[in-house]
Coordinates of C-alpha atoms in Angstrom, one line a residue:
Chain A
M1 CA -0.1 -0.2 0.3
K2 CA 1.3 3.3 -1.2
I3 CA 0.1 6.7 0.6
L4 CA 1.1 10.0 -1.0
V5 CA 0.7 12.9 1.4
P6 CA 0.8 16.3 -0.4
V7 CA 2.1 19.1 1.9
K8 CA 2.2 22.9 1.4
Q9 CA 4.5 25.5 2.7
V10 CA 1.9 28.0 3.6
A11 CA 2.7 32.0 3.5
I12 CA 1.9 33.9 6.6
I13 CA 2.2 37.6 6.3
D14 CA 3.7 40.4 8.5
E15 CA 2.1 43.3 9.5
D16 CA 2.0 46.3 7.1
C17 CA 3.0 43.9 4.3
E18 CA 2.7 45.5 1.1
I19 CA 0.9 44.3 -2.0
R20 CA 3.0 43.6 -5.0
D21 CA 3.1 45.8 -8.1
D22 CA 0.6 43.7 -10.0
G23 CA -2.1 44.1 -7.3
K24 CA -2.7 40.2 -7.3
N25 CA -0.7 39.2 -4.2
V26 CA 1.1 40.3 -1.3
D27 CA 5.0 41.4 -2.0
V28 CA 7.2 38.1 -1.7
D29 CA 9.4 40.4 1.1
F30 CA 6.7 40.2 3.4
L31 CA 6.0 36.6 3.3
D32 CA 6.7 34.1 6.0
Y33 CA 6.7 30.3 5.8
E34 CA 5.4 27.6 7.8
I35 CA 4.2 24.1 7.4
N36 CA 0.1 23.9 6.8
E37 CA -1.1 23.3 10.3
W38 CA -3.2 20.6 8.9
D39 CA -0.6 18.9 6.8
N40 CA 1.0 17.8 10.1
Y41 CA -2.3 15.5 10.9
S42 CA -2.2 14.0 7.5
W43 CA 1.5 13.1 7.6
E44 CA 1.1 11.9 11.2
L45 CA -1.8 9.7 10.0
A46 CA 0.5 8.3 7.2
L47 CA 3.4 7.7 9.7
N48 CA 1.2 5.8 12.2
L49 CA -0.2 3.5 9.4
Q50 CA 3.5 2.8 8.4
E51 CA 4.4 1.9 12.3
T52 CA 1.0 0.1 12.6
Y53 CA 1.6 -2.3 9.3
G54 CA 5.8 -1.8 8.6
E55 CA 7.0 -2.7 5.4
D56 CA 3.5 -3.1 3.7
V57 CA 2.9 0.5 3.4
E58 CA 5.1 3.3 1.9
I59 CA 4.7 6.7 2.5
V60 CA 5.8 9.6 0.2
P61 CA 5.4 13.2 1.1
L62 CA 5.1 15.5 -1.9
T63 CA 5.1 19.3 -2.1
V64 CA 4.3 21.4 -5.2
G65 CA 6.7 24.7 -4.3
P66 CA 10.0 26.3 -5.1
D67 CA 13.4 25.5 -3.8
E68 CA 12.7 26.9 -0.1
A69 CA 9.7 24.3 -0.1
D70 CA 12.0 21.5 0.7
D71 CA 11.9 22.6 4.2
V72 CA 8.4 21.2 4.5
L73 CA 9.7 17.9 2.9
L74 CA 12.3 17.7 5.4
N75 CA 10.1 18.6 8.3
C76 CA 8.1 15.3 7.1
L77 CA 11.2 13.4 6.7
A78 CA 12.5 13.8 9.8
K79 CA 9.6 12.1 11.3
G80 CA 9.9 9.2 8.8
G81 CA 9.5 8.0 5.4
E82 CA 12.3 7.6 3.1
R83 CA 12.2 10.1 0.3
G84 CA 10.3 13.0 -0.9
I85 CA 8.8 14.7 -4.3
R86 CA 9.2 18.3 -5.1
V87 CA 7.4 19.5 -8.2
W88 CA 7.9 23.2 -9.4
D89 CA 8.4 25.1 -12.5
D90 CA 8.0 29.2 -12.8
A91 CA 4.9 28.2 -14.9
L92 CA 3.3 27.0 -11.5
V93 CA 3.2 30.6 -10.0
D94 CA -0.2 31.6 -9.1
S95 CA -1.7 28.3 -9.7
D96 CA -5.0 27.7 -7.6
S97 CA -6.0 24.8 -5.7
F98 CA -7.2 23.3 -9.0
A99 CA -3.9 23.5 -10.9
I100 CA -1.9 22.5 -8.1
A101 CA -4.3 19.4 -8.1
Q102 CA -3.4 18.8 -11.4
V103 CA 0.1 18.0 -10.5
I104 CA -0.7 15.9 -7.5
A105 CA -2.9 13.7 -9.4
K106 CA -0.2 13.2 -12.0
V107 CA 2.3 12.3 -9.1
A108 CA -0.5 10.0 -7.7
E109 CA -0.8 8.3 -11.1
H110 CA 3.1 7.9 -11.9
E111 CA 3.8 6.6 -8.2
N112 CA 0.8 4.1 -8.2
A113 CA -0.6 5.4 -5.0
D114 CA -3.4 3.8 -3.3
Y115 CA -4.6 6.5 -0.9
V116 CA -4.0 10.3 -1.1
L117 CA -4.0 12.0 2.2
T118 CA -4.1 15.8 2.2
G119 CA -5.0 18.4 4.5
T120 CA -8.6 19.6 4.8
L121 CA -7.6 23.1 3.9
S122 CA -4.3 25.4 4.4
S123 CA -4.3 28.5 6.4
D124 CA -3.3 30.8 3.6
Y125 CA -6.0 31.0 1.2
S126 CA -8.5 28.3 2.9
F127 CA -9.9 27.2 -0.3
A128 CA -10.4 23.6 1.2
A129 CA -10.4 22.1 -2.4
T130 CA -7.3 20.9 -3.3
G131 CA -7.5 17.1 -2.2
M132 CA -11.1 16.7 -3.6
C133 CA -10.0 18.4 -6.8
V134 CA -7.3 15.7 -7.1
A135 CA -10.2 13.0 -6.4
G136 CA -12.1 14.6 -9.4
L137 CA -8.9 14.5 -11.4
L138 CA -8.2 10.8 -10.8
N139 CA -11.9 10.1 -10.7
W140 CA -11.3 8.2 -7.0
A141 CA -13.6 7.7 -4.2
H142 CA -13.2 10.5 -1.9
A143 CA -14.2 11.8 1.7
A144 CA -13.6 15.6 2.9
V145 CA -12.8 16.6 6.7
V146 CA -12.1 13.3 7.9
S147 CA -11.8 12.9 11.9
K148 CA -11.3 9.3 12.3
V149 CA -10.0 6.8 9.8
D150 CA -9.6 2.9 10.1
I151 CA -7.2 1.5 6.8
T152 CA -6.1 -1.8 6.7
P153 CA -3.5 -2.7 3.6
D154 CA -4.8 -4.3 0.8
A155 CA -8.5 -3.4 2.2
Q156 CA -11.5 -3.1 -0.6
Q157 CA -13.1 -0.3 1.3
I158 CA -12.1 1.8 4.3
T159 CA -14.2 3.3 7.3
V160 CA -14.0 6.9 8.2
N161 CA -15.9 9.5 10.0
R162 CA -16.5 12.5 8.4
E163 CA -17.0 15.8 10.8
L164 CA -20.2 17.8 9.8
E165 CA -21.1 21.0 11.3
A166 CA -22.2 21.6 14.9
G167 CA -20.2 18.5 16.6
I168 CA -22.4 15.8 14.2
E169 CA -20.2 13.3 12.5
E170 CA -20.8 10.8 9.9
E171 CA -19.5 7.4 9.6
I172 CA -19.2 6.1 6.1
T173 CA -17.3 3.4 4.2
V174 CA -15.1 4.5 1.4
E175 CA -14.0 2.4 -1.6
S176 CA -10.3 2.0 -2.2
P177 CA -8.2 3.8 -3.9
A178 CA -9.3 7.1 -2.2
V179 CA -8.4 10.6 -1.4
L180 CA -9.2 11.9 2.0
S181 CA -9.0 15.2 3.3
I182 CA -7.4 15.0 7.2
Q183 CA -9.2 17.5 9.9
L184 CA -7.1 18.8 12.9
G185 CA -7.3 16.9 16.0
I186 CA -7.6 13.4 14.1
N187 CA -4.2 12.4 16.0
E188 CA -1.4 14.3 18.1
P189 CA 1.4 15.0 15.6
R190 CA 4.6 14.4 16.8
Y191 CA 7.8 16.4 17.2
A192 CA 11.1 15.6 14.9
S193 CA 13.7 14.5 16.9
L194 CA 17.2 15.9 16.5
R195 CA 18.6 12.8 15.2
G196 CA 15.5 12.5 12.7
I197 CA 16.3 16.3 11.7
K198 CA 19.7 14.7 10.9
Q199 CA 19.0 12.1 9.3
A200 CA 16.3 13.5 6.9
K201 CA 19.1 15.6 5.3
A202 CA 20.3 12.4 3.6
K203 CA 17.2 11.5 2.3
P204 CA 16.5 11.9 -1.5
I205 CA 14.1 14.5 -2.7
E206 CA 13.1 14.0 -6.6
V207 CA 12.8 17.6 -8.0
M208 CA 10.5 17.5 -10.9
S209 CA 8.7 19.5 -13.2
H210 CA 4.9 19.3 -14.4
K211 CA 6.1 18.9 -18.0
D212 CA 7.6 15.6 -16.5
F213 CA 4.2 14.4 -16.2
G214 CA 3.1 15.5 -19.8
L215 CA 1.2 18.6 -18.2
T216 CA 1.3 21.6 -20.5
D217 CA 2.0 25.3 -19.2
A218 CA -1.5 25.9 -20.3
E219 CA -2.7 23.5 -17.5
V220 CA -1.4 25.1 -14.6
G221 CA -0.5 28.4 -13.1
E222 CA -3.1 31.4 -13.5
I223 CA -3.9 30.3 -17.1
G224 CA -4.9 26.8 -16.0
S225 CA -6.5 28.0 -12.7
L226 CA -10.4 28.2 -12.2
S227 CA -10.3 31.4 -10.6
K228 CA -8.2 34.5 -11.4
V229 CA -7.0 37.0 -8.7
R230 CA -8.4 40.6 -10.2
K231 CA -7.1 42.2 -6.9
M232 CA -5.9 41.9 -3.2
Y233 CA -6.3 44.5 -0.9
A234 CA -6.3 44.7 2.9
P235 CA -9.7 45.2 4.1
E236 CA -11.2 48.0 6.2
L237 CA -11.7 46.1 8.9
S238 CA -13.2 47.6 12.2
Q239 CA -11.1 47.7 15.3
A240 CA -12.0 47.1 18.8
E241 CA -12.0 49.9 21.4
L242 CA -8.8 49.3 23.0
I243 CA -8.9 49.3 26.8
E244 CA -5.3 50.6 28.0
G245 CA -3.3 51.4 30.7
T246 CA -1.7 49.0 33.5
V247 CA -2.9 45.5 34.0
A248 CA -4.8 46.5 37.2
E249 CA -6.4 49.4 35.3
Q250 CA -7.5 47.0 32.3
A251 CA -9.0 44.5 34.5
K252 CA -10.8 47.0 36.5
R253 CA -12.2 48.5 33.0
I254 CA -13.1 44.9 32.0
A255 CA -14.9 44.5 35.4
E256 CA -17.0 47.5 34.8
I257 CA -18.0 46.9 31.4
V258 CA -19.0 43.4 32.4
K259 CA -20.9 44.4 35.6
E260 CA -22.8 46.9 33.5
L261 CA -23.7 44.7 30.9
K262 CA -25.0 42.2 33.5
G263 CA -27.0 45.0 34.8
G264 CA -28.8 45.4 31.7
A265 CA -29.3 42.0 30.8
Chain B
M1 CA -27.2 31.0 -20.2
N2 CA -29.2 33.4 -17.8
K3 CA -29.9 31.1 -14.7
I4 CA -28.5 31.3 -11.1
M5 CA -28.7 27.6 -9.5
V6 CA -29.2 27.1 -5.9
I7 CA -28.4 23.6 -4.3
A8 CA -30.5 23.5 -1.4
E9 CA -28.9 21.7 1.5
H10 CA -30.4 19.3 4.4
R11 CA -29.2 17.2 6.9
L12 CA -31.3 15.0 9.3
G13 CA -34.7 16.0 7.8
E14 CA -34.3 19.8 8.0
L15 CA -33.2 22.2 5.6
T16 CA -30.0 24.0 6.5
A17 CA -30.2 27.5 7.6
A18 CA -27.3 28.3 5.3
T19 CA -29.7 27.4 2.3
F20 CA -32.1 30.4 3.0
E21 CA -29.0 32.4 3.2
V22 CA -27.9 31.1 -0.2
I23 CA -31.3 31.7 -1.8
A24 CA -31.2 35.4 -0.5
A25 CA -27.8 35.9 -2.1
A26 CA -29.2 34.5 -5.6
V27 CA -32.3 36.5 -5.5
G28 CA -30.0 39.6 -4.8
L29 CA -27.7 38.3 -7.8
K30 CA -30.7 38.0 -9.9
R31 CA -32.1 41.6 -9.1
T32 CA -28.7 42.9 -10.9
K33 CA -28.8 40.8 -13.7
G34 CA -32.3 39.8 -14.6
F35 CA -31.6 36.2 -14.2
S36 CA -33.9 33.5 -13.0
V37 CA -33.4 31.4 -9.7
N38 CA -33.7 28.1 -9.8
V39 CA -33.4 26.0 -6.6
A40 CA -32.7 22.1 -6.9
V41 CA -33.7 19.8 -3.9
L42 CA -32.4 16.5 -4.1
A43 CA -33.7 13.8 -1.5
S44 CA -35.8 10.7 -1.0
N45 CA -39.0 12.9 -0.7
P46 CA -38.2 16.4 -1.8
A47 CA -41.7 17.4 -2.0
E48 CA -41.2 17.8 1.9
F49 CA -38.5 20.0 1.6
S50 CA -39.7 21.9 -1.5
A51 CA -43.0 23.2 0.2
K52 CA -40.6 25.2 2.6
L53 CA -38.4 26.9 -0.3
N54 CA -41.5 28.9 -1.6
I55 CA -39.8 32.2 -1.2
A56 CA -40.1 35.2 -3.0
G57 CA -37.7 35.7 -5.7
V58 CA -37.5 32.1 -6.6
D59 CA -38.5 31.1 -10.6
E60 CA -38.4 27.0 -10.1
I61 CA -37.9 24.8 -7.6
I62 CA -36.4 21.4 -9.2
E63 CA -37.4 18.3 -7.0
I64 CA -35.0 15.4 -7.9
Q65 CA -35.8 11.9 -6.1
I66 CA -32.8 10.0 -4.7
Q67 CA -33.0 6.8 -2.9
E68 CA -31.2 7.7 0.1
N69 CA -32.0 11.1 1.9
Q70 CA -28.7 11.8 3.3
F71 CA -26.0 13.2 1.3
Q72 CA -24.0 11.1 -0.7
T73 CA -21.1 12.6 -2.7
D74 CA -21.1 10.6 -6.1
T75 CA -24.8 11.1 -6.2
Y76 CA -24.8 14.8 -5.4
E77 CA -22.0 15.3 -8.1
A78 CA -23.8 13.2 -10.8
I79 CA -26.8 15.0 -10.4
I80 CA -25.7 18.4 -10.0
N81 CA -23.6 17.8 -13.3
S82 CA -26.6 16.8 -15.1
L83 CA -28.4 19.6 -13.9
L84 CA -25.5 21.7 -15.5
D85 CA -25.9 19.6 -18.9
E86 CA -29.7 20.8 -18.9
Y87 CA -30.1 23.9 -17.5
E88 CA -26.6 25.9 -18.4
P89 CA -26.8 28.1 -15.3
S90 CA -24.3 31.0 -15.3
V91 CA -23.9 30.4 -11.6
V92 CA -24.4 27.5 -9.1
L93 CA -24.5 28.7 -5.3
T94 CA -24.3 26.3 -2.3
S95 CA -23.3 27.3 1.5
N96 CA -19.8 27.1 2.1
S97 CA -20.8 23.6 4.1
I98 CA -18.8 20.3 4.5
D99 CA -20.9 18.7 2.2
A100 CA -20.2 21.3 -0.6
W101 CA -16.1 20.9 0.5
S102 CA -17.0 17.1 -0.5
C103 CA -18.7 17.6 -4.1
M104 CA -18.3 21.0 -5.6
P105 CA -14.3 20.9 -6.0
I106 CA -15.1 17.5 -7.9
I107 CA -17.5 19.0 -10.5
A108 CA -15.2 22.0 -10.9
A109 CA -12.5 19.9 -11.4
K110 CA -14.2 17.6 -13.9
R111 CA -16.0 20.2 -15.7
Q112 CA -13.4 23.0 -15.5
C113 CA -15.8 25.6 -14.6
G114 CA -15.2 28.5 -12.7
F115 CA -14.7 27.8 -9.0
A116 CA -14.4 29.4 -5.6
T117 CA -15.1 28.6 -1.7
D118 CA -15.9 30.5 1.2
V119 CA -17.2 33.9 -0.9
F120 CA -18.9 36.6 1.0
A121 CA -19.5 39.1 -1.8
L122 CA -20.8 38.6 -5.3
N123 CA -21.0 41.5 -7.7
Y124 CA -20.9 41.9 -11.4
D125 CA -18.7 44.2 -13.1
G126 CA -20.4 44.2 -16.6
D127 CA -20.8 40.8 -17.7
D128 CA -17.7 39.6 -15.3
L129 CA -18.8 37.8 -11.8
I130 CA -16.5 39.1 -9.0
A131 CA -16.3 36.9 -6.4
T132 CA -15.0 38.4 -2.8
R133 CA -13.4 36.2 -0.2
A134 CA -10.7 36.6 2.4
A135 CA -7.0 35.2 2.5
Y136 CA -4.1 35.1 5.1
G137 CA -6.0 34.7 7.9
E138 CA -9.0 37.5 6.9
K139 CA -6.0 40.1 6.7
M140 CA -6.4 40.4 3.3
H141 CA -9.6 40.2 0.4
V142 CA -9.3 39.0 -2.9
D143 CA -11.7 39.7 -5.6
L144 CA -11.5 36.8 -7.9
E145 CA -12.9 36.8 -11.6
F146 CA -13.3 33.9 -14.0
P147 CA -12.6 35.0 -17.6
G148 CA -13.7 32.7 -20.5
K149 CA -15.9 30.4 -17.8
E150 CA -19.8 29.6 -19.0
T151 CA -20.3 28.6 -15.5
V152 CA -18.9 29.6 -11.8
L153 CA -19.7 27.4 -8.8
I154 CA -19.8 29.7 -5.5
T155 CA -19.9 28.4 -2.2
L156 CA -20.8 31.1 0.1
R157 CA -19.6 32.0 3.8
G158 CA -22.6 31.5 6.4
N159 CA -24.0 34.5 8.5
T160 CA -23.7 36.8 5.5
Y161 CA -26.9 37.1 3.9
K162 CA -30.3 37.4 5.5
P163 CA -32.7 35.1 4.5
I164 CA -36.2 36.5 2.6
E165 CA -39.0 36.2 5.0
Q166 CA -41.6 36.8 2.3
E167 CA -43.4 33.7 1.0
A168 CA -44.5 33.1 -3.0
S169 CA -46.0 30.5 -4.8
V170 CA -42.8 28.9 -6.8
P171 CA -43.9 26.4 -9.7
V172 CA -42.1 23.0 -8.9
S173 CA -40.9 20.7 -11.5
S174 CA -38.9 17.2 -11.5
F175 CA -35.7 16.4 -12.8
S176 CA -35.0 12.8 -13.2
A177 CA -31.7 11.6 -11.5
P178 CA -28.9 9.5 -13.4
S179 CA -27.9 6.1 -12.3
V180 CA -25.0 6.1 -10.0
N181 CA -21.8 4.1 -8.6
A182 CA -22.0 5.5 -5.4
R183 CA -18.4 4.7 -3.8
T184 CA -19.1 5.8 -0.2
T185 CA -22.0 4.1 2.1
H186 CA -23.6 6.0 4.8
K187 CA -23.3 4.2 8.1
R188 CA -24.4 6.2 10.8
F189 CA -24.6 10.0 11.9
I190 CA -23.1 10.4 15.5
E191 CA -24.6 13.0 17.4
P192 CA -22.7 15.1 20.1
E193 CA -23.3 13.3 23.6
T194 CA -25.9 14.8 25.3
T195 CA -24.4 15.4 28.6
S196 CA -25.5 16.7 31.8
D197 CA -22.9 19.5 30.8
V198 CA -24.0 22.9 30.5
D199 CA -25.5 23.8 26.9
I200 CA -23.4 26.7 26.0
A201 CA -25.4 27.6 22.8
Q202 CA -27.7 29.0 25.4
A203 CA -25.5 30.9 27.6
E204 CA -25.9 34.7 27.6
L205 CA -22.6 35.1 29.5
L206 CA -19.5 33.2 28.2
L207 CA -16.0 33.0 29.0
S208 CA -13.7 31.4 26.3
I209 CA -10.4 30.3 26.2
G210 CA -7.9 29.4 23.2
R211 CA -4.4 28.6 22.3
G212 CA -3.3 31.5 24.8
I213 CA -3.8 29.0 27.9
E214 CA -0.8 27.0 26.9
N215 CA -1.3 24.4 29.0
E216 CA -4.1 21.9 30.8
D217 CA -2.7 23.0 34.4
N218 CA -3.6 26.8 33.4
I219 CA -7.4 25.8 32.8
E220 CA -8.6 25.6 36.6
Q221 CA -7.4 29.0 36.7
F222 CA -10.1 30.4 34.2
E223 CA -12.7 27.6 35.6
E224 CA -12.6 29.7 38.6
L225 CA -12.7 33.1 37.3
A226 CA -15.7 32.1 34.8
D227 CA -17.6 30.7 38.0
T228 CA -16.9 34.0 40.1
M229 CA -18.0 35.9 37.3
G230 CA -21.2 34.1 36.8
F231 CA -19.9 33.3 33.2
T232 CA -19.9 30.0 31.6
L233 CA -16.7 28.5 30.2
G234 CA -15.9 27.8 26.6
C235 CA -13.3 27.2 24.5
S236 CA -11.7 27.4 21.1
R237 CA -10.9 24.1 19.0
P238 CA -7.3 23.1 20.1
I239 CA -8.5 23.1 23.8
A240 CA -11.2 20.6 22.9
D241 CA -9.0 18.7 20.5
N242 CA -6.2 18.3 23.3
G243 CA -8.9 17.2 25.7
W244 CA -8.7 19.8 28.1
L245 CA -12.3 20.5 28.2
P246 CA -15.3 18.7 26.6
K247 CA -16.3 19.2 22.9
S248 CA -19.5 20.2 24.3
R249 CA -17.7 23.4 25.3
Q250 CA -16.1 24.3 21.7
V251 CA -17.3 27.4 20.1
G252 CA -17.1 27.4 16.1
Q253 CA -18.2 25.7 12.9
S254 CA -17.6 22.3 14.1
G255 CA -18.5 23.1 17.5
K256 CA -21.4 25.4 18.8
I257 CA -22.7 28.1 17.4
V258 CA -23.5 30.6 20.8
V259 CA -27.0 32.0 19.6
A260 CA -28.1 33.2 22.9
C261 CA -24.9 34.7 23.9
N262 CA -24.7 38.8 24.9
T263 CA -21.4 39.1 26.4
Y264 CA -18.1 37.0 25.2
L265 CA -15.1 37.3 26.9
A266 CA -12.2 36.0 24.9
F267 CA -9.1 34.9 26.5
G268 CA -6.0 34.1 24.4
I269 CA -8.1 33.3 21.3
S270 CA -6.6 34.7 18.1
G271 CA -10.0 34.4 16.3
S272 CA -9.7 31.7 13.3
V273 CA -12.5 31.8 10.8
Q274 CA -14.0 28.6 11.8
H275 CA -14.2 30.2 15.5
M276 CA -15.9 33.4 14.8
A277 CA -17.9 31.6 12.7
G278 CA -19.6 30.4 16.1
M279 CA -19.5 33.9 18.1
K280 CA -18.8 36.9 15.7
H281 CA -22.8 37.6 16.1
V282 CA -22.3 38.4 19.6
P283 CA -23.1 42.4 20.4
N284 CA -20.6 42.4 23.5
I285 CA -17.2 40.8 22.5
I286 CA -14.4 41.7 24.9
A287 CA -10.9 40.2 23.7
V288 CA -7.9 39.7 25.6
N289 CA -4.8 38.9 23.6
T290 CA -1.0 39.6 23.6
D291 CA -0.9 40.1 19.8
A292 CA -2.4 43.2 18.9
E293 CA -2.8 41.9 15.2
A294 CA -5.2 39.0 16.4
S295 CA -8.1 38.6 13.9
I296 CA -10.2 38.8 17.2
F297 CA -10.1 42.5 17.7
T298 CA -11.4 43.2 14.1
I299 CA -14.9 41.9 15.4
A300 CA -14.5 42.6 19.5
K301 CA -16.1 45.6 20.8
Y302 CA -13.6 46.0 23.3
G303 CA -9.9 44.9 22.8
V304 CA -7.2 44.3 25.9
V305 CA -3.6 44.0 24.5
A306 CA -2.1 41.9 27.5
D307 CA -1.3 38.9 29.2
M308 CA -4.5 36.8 29.8
F309 CA -2.9 35.2 32.8
E310 CA -2.2 38.7 34.5
I311 CA -5.7 40.1 33.5
A312 CA -7.3 37.0 35.2
D313 CA -5.4 37.4 38.5
E314 CA -6.7 41.1 38.8
L315 CA -10.0 40.7 37.3
I316 CA -11.2 37.7 39.9
N317 CA -10.7 40.5 42.9
H318 CA -13.5 42.7 41.2
F319 CA -16.3 40.0 41.4
E320 CA -15.1 38.1 44.9

C-alpha cells in the first residue's frame, strides 16, 4: 500500500505588508513560511499507518513549491518516510487549488498510490478544495474533513468519519483507492527528533516539473486555474476600542463593562 | 445561460439555515442581472422540503428524487452535473458547507468551470462575475474573476446574507436523477453526546479560552474565574482537541454557535474563521490577547492587549 501525502509550505504575512506591483498578491518580501498546520495531521496519520503495518506501507510526502519548500519535506522526512517529491516550475506560480491538484493527481498516478491524504485546508487561502480536486481528476472515491480513519492494507474499502457542522459526525465506508482530506485533531502530531532532522538531510528529494508528467504550461499556473485574482487588498476592518493602561487598570475596566452589561441583561 | 442555480442542502430531515441565506444571495444577484433563480433539492421525498422553499424571488423549484435521503457525494456530483448540462446556469450556489467541500470541487475539476469557496460578496462588473473572499487568515481580501468560464460554482460563507421572509407560490418541476455508482456508504450519524454538561449555545455570558492557555494546568484558573464572574466556560478548537475541556464546550463551526450569548469574553483566542463563525454575532465581545494583530480584535467591541493570566489574576478580585 502506497500513501501519497501532499504537504504545503504556507505563507503567513507580516504586519504592515505591501501588495506587489500587479496588485494580485502580497509582495514576496513580506511573506514568512511555515508548514500548513493541517498537513502535520495527514502526515502523522501516514506515519501511524506505517508504524502499524511496517513494510506493507510506503509513505511519500510531496510538495508543489520552489526550492525553499524543501523545508516542509525535510520536516516530514525528519519524522519518517524514505524519500520526498517536490514539483516546481516557474509556470506554476499563481496556481489555484485546481492547478495544484493537476500536478498532485499526475504524481499519484505516476507513483501508483493507493491513497492520497491531504490536509482539509491550508491556512493561507483556505479554499479547502485541493484534495477533492485531486479526487475529481483521478476519478477516485473521496471524503472531505475526515476526523477518524480505519485503513488496513489491501482492504477494498475503509471506514472513516466525516466531521460535519455543529459537532455531528458521519461514519461512512469509502472504496479504495481514495482521496481523504484530514481534519485537525485526528491524532497528535509528533515533533521531529534531532536525530530525525539530521537523518532527513540524507534522504533523497526528487525534483520534477509538471512537464515531466505531460502537463502543459496552459494546464497549470494562473492560466490553468479555475479562478483568477483580479486584486488583493487589505480590508477596512473595524477595530475594537482598546482598553489601555496597567494590567490592574485594564482588569478594572473589563470588570466595569461586564458589570454594566450584566446589570442591563 | 441566464440562470442562477441554488443547491438546497439538508441534514437529519431539516433544510440547513445556510440554504435560506444562499437563496437570498441568489435573489440579490438576480436583481442586478435579471437572471432566474432555480433551486434544486435532492432528497428521498423532495416535496417535503420544496414546500419550505416557496420564497419570493425564486422562479423554479426542481425536485430530484434520490434513494437515500442523506448526502452521498457521488450522487450529488452526478446529479448536479446533469443539472448543469440541462439548465446551463451561469452561476451555481451552495453554502460553504462540509458537504459542499466534498462535492463541488469534484464537479469543478471535472468540468473545469469557474470555482471559488467561502465567498462573502458576489457582484457583477459588466458581464464579469466578481467573487470576494479572504486570504491570509482574514488579513487580506481578494476579488476573484473567472474569465472565459460559462459556469461558475460558488460556495457562500454563512451568516452573510439575510434570509428572505416573504413567501411566494413557486412552480415546481421534477428532474430525473441519473443512475450513480456510489463509492461511499453511509453507516450512521454520530451526534454529540448529550451530557449533563451545560449547553453553551444557551448561555448569555460566556468566558472562552484559546491556545493562549498553553497547558492543561492553567484551565483551572479560568474555570474559577468564570464561576466567580457568573460566566459559562467555553473554548476554541485546540482546547477541545487536546481533551482539556469537553467537545461540548467548543465554540465555532464544528462546535456550537452561541446563539443566546450577549457578552463574550475571549481569553487567548486569536480568532480563526472557524471560531468566529460561532460567535462573531455576539453584540459584546471583549478580547484579551497578547498579539495586537489578532483577528479577534476586528470583531471585538473592546480589545485588551495584555497577558491573559495577569488580567485573570486581577479580574477575579473585582467579583469576589
